[in-house]
């Protein structure tokens, strides 16, 4: 891999011994693991548990000689997450793709870690190589987090460049790296359709993402031709339940109330943990068709992706239930007055349990989060 990409690329096999040693020697990483895995244990035992955890990781790391070996170490935990926190994972559209050619998967963005994780898992169980994942540098404030993420085939999107010149240089490097990954390294890529999760449930592609992808285009190559070389595939990820729905609703309400949201330093990590451990119900991943030729601008591409992602989005009963509650003045409606359907009843019960911890304005935000994609699907012409 070109040395010019060293600052943003994922780690490779040659980096593995150094990075694993750094992780094992990082006290905060060990403390975080202990707090996560042994949350119910007495805190006085944590120093001992930390020592045991460190020794365990050291013993495991000695047997890992490649990044593929590292991923095999993680695989049982992904399987356990799917088995214990979902009611099932379903897939559509993948069998229509020619995966002998690399793809740039552009998906809606609902969960920081789970969106690419589910795409990866679907590819893995279909005997495909996993994707390289675009991750914003806002998630890499802690060195151990950056190390862990880059061990998992993630590359860095620099969002914190201080001025316009540096932002342009960062965008050009990223665009070149993506093209290089697809056409030289022959690796699939996952990238979100926008910066930040769609906390209100409205999935929309930022045309600036498409502009970044094509900024590396040579002047003598047509926009449409270069786009075809990227083999962009729209991906729709649908969750029956969002484990972070309450925190998203509170954030949206604070934004409305104060015009700003002051994110705590550990919030992204807490959202990642809540997403992984929380109940998600049914999860569906739909792969659309590779974008064809004929697009003339980033805006056209963004509009097409929005249409395809919405078409592939699967609405579960939570969307219908949320809309019913909104139409009947929020949580004032009783379950029996809205539904005689068992599946819908269960969705209503789930929502009302979550709503009980929120104030009225936050409740509306959470219901809209589930109802918005359902309404958009209803209004989309067939």
Short mmCIF file of C-alpha atoms in Angstrom, two decimals:
data_model
loop_
_atom_site.label_atom_id
_atom_site.label_comp_id
_atom_site.label_asym_id
_atom_site.label_seq_id
_atom_site.Cartn_x
_atom_site.Cartn_y
_atom_site.Cartn_z
CA UNK A 1 0.00 0.00 0.00
CA UNK A 2 1.31 3.45 -0.85
CA UNK A 3 3.14 5.16 2.01
CA UNK A 4 1.26 8.38 1.25
CA UNK A 5 -1.86 6.77 2.78
CA UNK A 6 -0.18 5.77 6.07
CA UNK A 7 -1.93 8.49 8.07
CA UNK A 8 -5.43 7.32 7.14
CA UNK A 9 -5.21 3.66 6.08
CA UNK A 10 -6.22 0.66 8.21
CA UNK A 11 -3.42 -1.21 9.92
CA UNK A 12 -1.91 -4.13 8.04
CA UNK A 13 -0.19 -7.32 9.16
CA UNK A 14 3.13 -5.57 9.70
CA UNK A 15 1.50 -3.18 12.20
CA UNK A 16 -0.13 -5.95 14.20
CA UNK A 17 2.58 -6.82 16.81
CA UNK A 18 3.20 -3.17 17.70
CA UNK A 19 -0.49 -2.24 17.96
CA UNK A 20 -1.48 -5.31 20.00
CA UNK A 21 1.34 -4.57 22.44
CA UNK A 22 0.15 -0.96 22.73
CA UNK A 23 -3.39 -2.09 23.45
CA UNK A 24 -2.33 -4.58 26.11
CA UNK A 25 -0.25 -1.89 27.84
CA UNK A 26 -3.02 0.72 27.73
CA UNK A 27 -4.59 0.92 31.20
CA UNK A 28 -7.69 2.78 29.99
CA UNK A 29 -8.38 0.12 27.37
CA UNK A 30 -8.16 -2.62 30.00
CA UNK A 31 -10.35 -0.67 32.45
CA UNK A 32 -12.95 -0.10 29.72
CA UNK A 33 -13.02 -3.81 28.85
CA UNK A 34 -13.43 -4.77 32.51
CA UNK A 35 -16.19 -2.20 33.08
CA UNK A 36 -18.03 -3.47 30.01
CA UNK A 37 -17.64 -7.21 30.54
CA UNK A 38 -17.96 -7.27 34.33
CA UNK A 39 -20.43 -4.42 34.84
CA UNK A 40 -22.45 -6.39 37.41
CA UNK A 41 -19.42 -7.42 39.48
CA UNK A 42 -18.32 -5.52 42.63
CA UNK A 43 -16.04 -2.60 41.75
CA UNK A 44 -13.49 -3.64 44.37
CA UNK A 45 -12.67 -6.65 42.18
CA UNK A 46 -11.83 -4.57 39.11
CA UNK A 47 -8.03 -4.32 39.72
CA UNK A 48 -7.85 -8.11 39.88
CA UNK A 49 -10.16 -8.50 36.88
CA UNK A 50 -7.99 -5.99 35.01
CA UNK A 51 -4.87 -8.06 35.69
CA UNK A 52 -6.62 -11.26 34.54
CA UNK A 53 -8.01 -9.54 31.43
CA UNK A 54 -4.59 -8.17 30.48
CA UNK A 55 -2.98 -11.60 30.84
CA UNK A 56 -5.78 -13.20 28.82
CA UNK A 57 -5.38 -10.70 25.96
CA UNK A 58 -1.60 -11.10 25.97
CA UNK A 59 -1.93 -14.87 25.71
CA UNK A 60 -4.44 -14.57 22.87
CA UNK A 61 -2.40 -11.95 21.01
CA UNK A 62 0.65 -14.24 20.87
CA UNK A 63 -1.36 -16.61 18.68
CA UNK A 64 -2.42 -13.90 16.23
CA UNK A 65 -0.11 -13.46 13.25
CA UNK A 66 -2.40 -11.60 10.84
CA UNK A 67 -5.32 -9.22 10.74
CA UNK A 68 -7.43 -12.11 9.47
CA UNK A 69 -6.51 -13.95 12.66
CA UNK A 70 -7.58 -10.91 14.66
CA UNK A 71 -10.93 -10.85 12.87
CA UNK A 72 -11.42 -14.58 13.54
CA UNK A 73 -10.99 -13.75 17.23
CA UNK A 74 -13.85 -11.24 16.97
CA UNK A 75 -16.22 -13.43 14.90
CA UNK A 76 -17.74 -15.41 17.83
CA UNK A 77 -18.66 -12.15 19.56
CA UNK A 78 -20.44 -10.85 16.45
CA UNK A 79 -22.35 -14.12 16.18
CA UNK A 80 -23.27 -13.89 19.86
CA UNK A 81 -24.46 -10.31 19.41
CA UNK A 82 -26.74 -11.37 16.56
CA UNK A 83 -28.05 -14.40 18.48
CA UNK A 84 -28.77 -12.52 21.73
CA UNK A 85 -29.80 -9.00 20.66
CA UNK A 86 -31.73 -9.54 17.42
CA UNK A 87 -34.80 -11.54 16.44
CA UNK A 88 -33.11 -12.43 13.19
CA UNK A 89 -30.99 -10.96 10.41
CA UNK A 90 -32.35 -11.11 6.85
CA UNK A 91 -30.77 -10.09 3.55
CA UNK A 92 -31.98 -9.23 0.07
CA UNK A 93 -30.35 -8.15 -3.18
CA UNK A 94 -26.91 -9.57 -2.52
CA UNK A 95 -27.45 -12.46 -4.92
CA UNK A 96 -27.99 -9.94 -7.72
CA UNK A 97 -24.51 -8.40 -7.32
CA UNK A 98 -21.35 -9.46 -9.10
CA UNK A 99 -19.01 -9.56 -6.12
CA UNK A 100 -16.05 -10.69 -8.17
CA UNK A 101 -15.69 -6.95 -8.74
CA UNK A 102 -15.12 -4.63 -5.81
CA UNK A 103 -18.00 -2.46 -4.63
CA UNK A 104 -18.33 0.85 -2.84
CA UNK A 105 -21.27 0.26 -0.50
CA UNK A 106 -23.03 3.52 0.42
CA UNK A 107 -25.58 2.96 3.17
CA UNK A 108 -27.97 4.82 5.39
CA UNK A 109 -26.53 5.51 8.82
CA UNK A 110 -28.45 4.61 11.98
CA UNK A 111 -25.78 3.13 14.28
CA UNK A 112 -22.10 4.04 14.63
CA UNK A 113 -20.69 0.52 14.71
CA UNK A 114 -23.54 -1.81 13.73
CA UNK A 115 -24.23 -0.50 10.21
CA UNK A 116 -20.87 -1.62 8.76
CA UNK A 117 -20.75 -4.60 11.14
CA UNK A 118 -23.95 -6.08 9.68
CA UNK A 119 -22.77 -5.43 6.11
CA UNK A 120 -19.50 -7.15 7.01
CA UNK A 121 -21.25 -10.11 8.58
CA UNK A 122 -23.54 -10.61 5.60
CA UNK A 123 -20.54 -10.59 3.25
CA UNK A 124 -18.60 -12.91 5.55
CA UNK A 125 -21.31 -15.58 5.76
CA UNK A 126 -21.56 -15.39 1.96
CA UNK A 127 -17.85 -16.19 1.73
CA UNK A 128 -16.84 -12.67 0.69
CA UNK A 129 -13.99 -10.60 2.05
CA UNK A 130 -15.04 -7.94 4.55
CA UNK A 131 -15.10 -4.24 3.75
CA UNK A 132 -12.78 -1.41 4.59
CA UNK A 133 -14.81 1.05 6.64
CA UNK A 134 -14.79 4.86 6.53
CA UNK A 135 -14.69 6.29 10.08
CA UNK A 136 -14.69 9.95 11.08
CA UNK A 137 -11.74 11.17 13.14
CA UNK A 138 -14.19 12.40 15.79
CA UNK A 139 -14.27 8.78 17.02
CA UNK A 140 -10.48 8.58 17.35
CA UNK A 141 -9.82 11.00 20.20
CA UNK A 142 -8.47 8.20 22.38
CA UNK A 143 -5.38 6.39 21.10
CA UNK A 144 -6.62 2.93 22.10
CA UNK A 145 -9.93 3.50 20.29
CA UNK A 146 -8.05 4.56 17.16
CA UNK A 147 -5.83 1.46 17.41
CA UNK A 148 -8.78 -0.88 17.84
CA UNK A 149 -10.74 0.67 15.00
CA UNK A 150 -7.84 0.60 12.54
CA UNK A 151 -7.21 -3.05 13.38
CA UNK A 152 -10.75 -3.67 12.12
CA UNK A 153 -10.06 -2.48 8.56
CA UNK A 154 -11.21 1.10 9.22
CA UNK A 155 -9.70 4.09 7.45
CA UNK A 156 -9.90 7.66 8.65
CA UNK A 157 -12.06 10.48 7.32
CA UNK A 158 -10.49 13.72 8.53
CA UNK A 159 -13.33 16.02 9.56
CA UNK A 160 -11.40 18.20 11.97
CA UNK A 161 -9.00 19.86 9.50
CA UNK A 162 -8.63 23.46 10.75
CA UNK A 163 -8.92 25.40 7.50
CA UNK A 164 -10.26 25.16 3.97
CA UNK A 165 -6.92 24.30 2.38
CA UNK A 166 -6.31 21.38 4.73
CA UNK A 167 -9.89 20.17 4.31
CA UNK A 168 -9.44 20.13 0.53
CA UNK A 169 -6.12 18.27 0.82
CA UNK A 170 -7.72 15.74 3.19
CA UNK A 171 -10.64 15.22 0.79
CA UNK A 172 -8.30 14.68 -2.17
CA UNK A 173 -6.21 12.15 -0.25
CA UNK A 174 -9.32 10.30 0.91
CA UNK A 175 -10.77 10.25 -2.61
CA UNK A 176 -7.51 8.89 -4.01
CA UNK A 177 -7.31 6.28 -1.25
CA UNK A 178 -10.86 5.06 -1.96
CA UNK A 179 -10.13 4.71 -5.68
CA UNK A 180 -6.83 2.96 -4.89
CA UNK A 181 -8.54 0.54 -2.49
CA UNK A 182 -11.21 -0.40 -5.01
CA UNK A 183 -9.09 -0.62 -8.14
CA UNK A 184 -5.59 -1.54 -6.95
CA UNK A 185 -6.01 -3.32 -3.60
CA UNK A 186 -9.28 -4.82 -4.87
CA UNK A 187 -11.07 -4.38 -1.55
CA UNK A 188 -14.74 -3.53 -0.92
CA UNK A 189 -15.50 -0.29 0.96
CA UNK A 190 -18.36 0.82 3.22
CA UNK A 191 -19.17 4.49 3.70
CA UNK A 192 -22.20 6.24 5.19
CA UNK A 193 -24.38 8.42 2.97
CA UNK A 194 -23.87 11.36 5.34
CA UNK A 195 -21.81 12.50 8.27
CA UNK A 196 -23.49 11.51 11.53
CA UNK A 197 -26.42 9.20 12.16
CA UNK A 198 -29.91 9.98 10.85
CA UNK A 199 -31.30 10.50 14.35
CA UNK A 200 -34.70 11.64 13.03
CA UNK A 201 -35.10 8.56 10.81
CA UNK A 202 -34.81 10.57 7.59
CA UNK A 203 -32.09 8.97 5.47
CA UNK A 204 -30.58 11.49 3.07
CA UNK A 205 -27.36 11.46 1.08
CA UNK A 206 -25.12 14.48 1.36
CA UNK A 207 -24.00 15.45 -2.18
CA UNK A 208 -20.69 16.52 -0.61
CA UNK A 209 -19.95 12.81 -0.07
CA UNK A 210 -20.29 12.22 -3.83
CA UNK A 211 -18.16 15.29 -4.55
CA UNK A 212 -15.44 13.90 -2.30
CA UNK A 213 -15.57 10.50 -4.01
CA UNK A 214 -15.07 12.10 -7.43
CA UNK A 215 -12.59 14.86 -6.54
CA UNK A 216 -9.79 12.49 -7.60
CA UNK A 217 -11.24 12.31 -11.14
CA UNK A 218 -8.70 13.17 -13.87
CA UNK A 219 -9.76 16.18 -15.94
CA UNK A 220 -9.99 14.14 -19.13
CA UNK A 221 -12.41 11.60 -17.61
CA UNK A 222 -16.15 12.25 -17.66
CA UNK A 223 -17.95 12.41 -14.30
CA UNK A 224 -20.24 9.53 -15.24
CA UNK A 225 -17.35 7.35 -16.41
CA UNK A 226 -15.37 7.89 -13.22
CA UNK A 227 -18.46 7.16 -11.14
CA UNK A 228 -18.90 3.86 -12.94
CA UNK A 229 -15.35 2.87 -11.98
CA UNK A 230 -16.29 3.23 -8.29
CA UNK A 231 -19.13 0.67 -8.61
CA UNK A 232 -21.35 2.39 -6.04
CA UNK A 233 -23.99 0.13 -4.46
CA UNK A 234 -26.80 1.64 -2.33
CA UNK A 235 -27.43 -0.30 0.88
CA UNK A 236 -30.46 -0.02 3.17
CA UNK A 237 -30.13 -1.13 6.79
CA UNK A 238 -33.36 -1.44 8.79
CA UNK A 239 -33.72 -2.02 12.55
CA UNK A 240 -36.99 -2.95 14.20
CA UNK A 241 -35.81 -1.36 17.46
CA UNK A 242 -33.10 1.26 17.90
CA UNK A 243 -31.16 0.70 21.16
CA UNK A 244 -30.14 4.37 21.10
CA UNK A 245 -33.61 5.76 20.38
CA UNK A 246 -34.03 7.51 23.74
CA UNK A 247 -30.62 9.19 23.67
CA UNK A 248 -31.22 10.33 20.08
CA UNK A 249 -34.60 11.80 21.09
CA UNK A 250 -33.03 13.70 23.99
CA UNK A 251 -30.31 15.10 21.73
CA UNK A 252 -32.82 16.25 19.10
CA UNK A 253 -34.96 17.91 21.78
CA UNK A 254 -31.97 19.74 23.22
CA UNK A 255 -31.03 20.94 19.75
CA UNK A 256 -34.54 22.34 19.32
CA UNK A 257 -34.52 23.90 22.77
CA UNK A 258 -31.03 25.41 22.89
CA UNK A 259 -29.91 25.43 19.26
CA UNK A 260 -26.86 23.37 20.16
CA UNK A 261 -25.91 20.04 21.68
CA UNK A 262 -22.87 19.73 23.93
CA UNK A 263 -21.76 16.12 23.43
CA UNK A 264 -19.98 14.55 26.43
CA UNK A 265 -16.52 13.12 25.68
CA UNK A 266 -17.60 9.51 26.19
CA UNK A 267 -20.95 9.71 24.40
CA UNK A 268 -19.84 8.10 21.13
CA UNK A 269 -18.35 5.15 22.99
CA UNK A 270 -21.50 4.81 25.09
CA UNK A 271 -23.61 4.85 21.90
CA UNK A 272 -21.40 2.12 20.40
CA UNK A 273 -21.77 -0.05 23.50
CA UNK A 274 -25.53 0.55 23.73
CA UNK A 275 -25.94 -0.26 20.05
CA UNK A 276 -24.03 -3.53 20.35
CA UNK A 277 -25.64 -4.72 23.60
CA UNK A 278 -29.17 -3.32 23.17
CA UNK A 279 -32.14 -5.19 21.71
CA UNK A 280 -32.60 -4.54 17.99
CA UNK A 281 -35.46 -6.87 17.11
CA UNK A 282 -35.39 -7.82 13.45
CA UNK A 283 -32.64 -6.44 11.24
CA UNK A 284 -32.73 -6.36 7.45
CA UNK A 285 -29.92 -5.48 5.03
CA UNK A 286 -30.82 -4.78 1.41
CA UNK A 287 -28.24 -4.39 -1.36
CA UNK A 288 -29.34 -2.35 -4.37
CA UNK A 289 -28.00 -2.38 -7.90
CA UNK A 290 -24.66 -0.91 -8.97
CA UNK A 291 -25.17 2.66 -10.14
CA UNK A 292 -25.35 2.83 -13.93
CA UNK A 293 -23.97 5.53 -16.19
CA UNK A 294 -25.76 8.76 -17.04
CA UNK A 295 -25.32 10.86 -13.91
CA UNK A 296 -24.06 14.38 -14.47
CA UNK A 297 -23.71 15.81 -10.97
CA UNK A 298 -23.25 14.84 -7.31
CA UNK A 299 -26.78 16.09 -6.62
CA UNK A 300 -28.26 13.66 -9.17
CA UNK A 301 -26.32 10.80 -7.63
CA UNK A 302 -27.44 11.76 -4.11
CA UNK A 303 -31.09 11.89 -5.18
CA UNK A 304 -30.81 8.48 -6.84
CA UNK A 305 -29.19 6.97 -3.74
CA UNK A 306 -31.94 8.42 -1.55
CA UNK A 307 -34.60 6.84 -3.75
CA UNK A 308 -32.86 3.45 -3.83
CA UNK A 309 -32.13 3.38 -0.10
CA UNK A 310 -35.76 4.22 0.69
CA UNK A 311 -36.97 1.56 -1.76
CA UNK A 312 -34.82 -1.06 -0.02
CA UNK A 313 -35.72 0.04 3.48
CA UNK A 314 -37.89 -2.45 5.35
CA UNK A 315 -40.55 -0.93 7.59
CA UNK A 316 -41.32 -2.95 10.70
CA UNK A 317 -44.36 -2.54 12.92
CA UNK A 318 -42.57 0.04 15.06
CA UNK A 319 -43.00 2.56 12.24
CA UNK A 320 -46.74 1.97 11.98
CA UNK A 321 -47.11 1.94 15.76
CA UNK A 322 -45.22 5.21 16.14
CA UNK A 323 -47.36 6.88 13.48
CA UNK A 324 -50.53 5.61 15.20
CA UNK A 325 -49.42 7.07 18.53
CA UNK A 326 -48.55 10.39 16.92
CA UNK A 327 -51.92 10.57 15.19
CA UNK A 328 -53.74 9.82 18.44
CA UNK A 329 -51.95 12.55 20.39
CA UNK A 330 -48.89 10.61 21.42
CA UNK A 331 -48.89 8.39 24.49
CA UNK A 332 -52.47 9.31 25.43
CA UNK A 333 -53.65 6.51 23.13
CA UNK A 334 -54.16 3.10 24.65
CA UNK A 335 -52.82 0.05 22.89
CA UNK A 336 -56.30 -1.43 22.40
CA UNK A 337 -57.54 1.72 20.67
CA UNK A 338 -54.79 1.53 18.06
CA UNK A 339 -54.32 -2.13 17.24
CA UNK A 340 -55.86 -5.54 17.08
CA UNK A 341 -52.73 -6.98 15.52
CA UNK A 342 -50.34 -9.02 17.68
CA UNK A 343 -47.17 -7.79 15.99
CA UNK A 344 -48.35 -4.20 16.15
CA UNK A 345 -49.31 -4.68 19.81
CA UNK A 346 -45.77 -5.77 20.60
CA UNK A 347 -44.36 -2.74 18.81
CA UNK A 348 -46.70 -0.43 20.71
CA UNK A 349 -45.73 -2.01 24.02
CA UNK A 350 -42.04 -1.59 23.21
CA UNK A 351 -42.50 2.08 22.27
CA UNK A 352 -44.60 2.92 25.30
CA UNK A 353 -42.05 1.34 27.62
CA UNK A 354 -39.32 3.52 26.09
CA UNK A 355 -41.50 6.63 26.05
CA UNK A 356 -42.18 6.40 29.78
CA UNK A 357 -38.66 7.68 30.52
CA UNK A 358 -38.98 10.77 28.29
CA UNK A 359 -40.78 14.09 28.55
CA UNK A 360 -43.50 15.01 26.05
CA UNK A 361 -41.21 16.81 23.60
CA UNK A 362 -38.68 13.97 23.68
CA UNK A 363 -41.47 11.43 23.19
CA UNK A 364 -42.52 13.17 19.99
CA UNK A 365 -38.93 13.12 18.71
CA UNK A 366 -38.63 9.41 19.35
CA UNK A 367 -41.94 8.59 17.69
CA UNK A 368 -41.01 10.66 14.64
CA UNK A 369 -37.72 8.77 14.43
CA UNK A 370 -39.66 5.55 13.82
CA UNK A 371 -42.59 7.08 11.93
CA UNK A 372 -40.69 9.20 9.38
CA UNK A 373 -39.37 6.38 7.16
CA UNK A 374 -42.73 4.59 7.42
CA UNK A 375 -44.55 7.71 6.20
CA UNK A 376 -42.05 8.23 3.39
CA UNK A 377 -42.57 4.65 2.22
CA UNK A 378 -46.35 5.13 2.29
CA UNK A 379 -46.14 8.32 0.23
CA UNK A 380 -43.62 6.99 -2.31
CA UNK A 381 -45.35 6.30 -5.65
CA UNK A 382 -45.20 2.65 -6.72
#
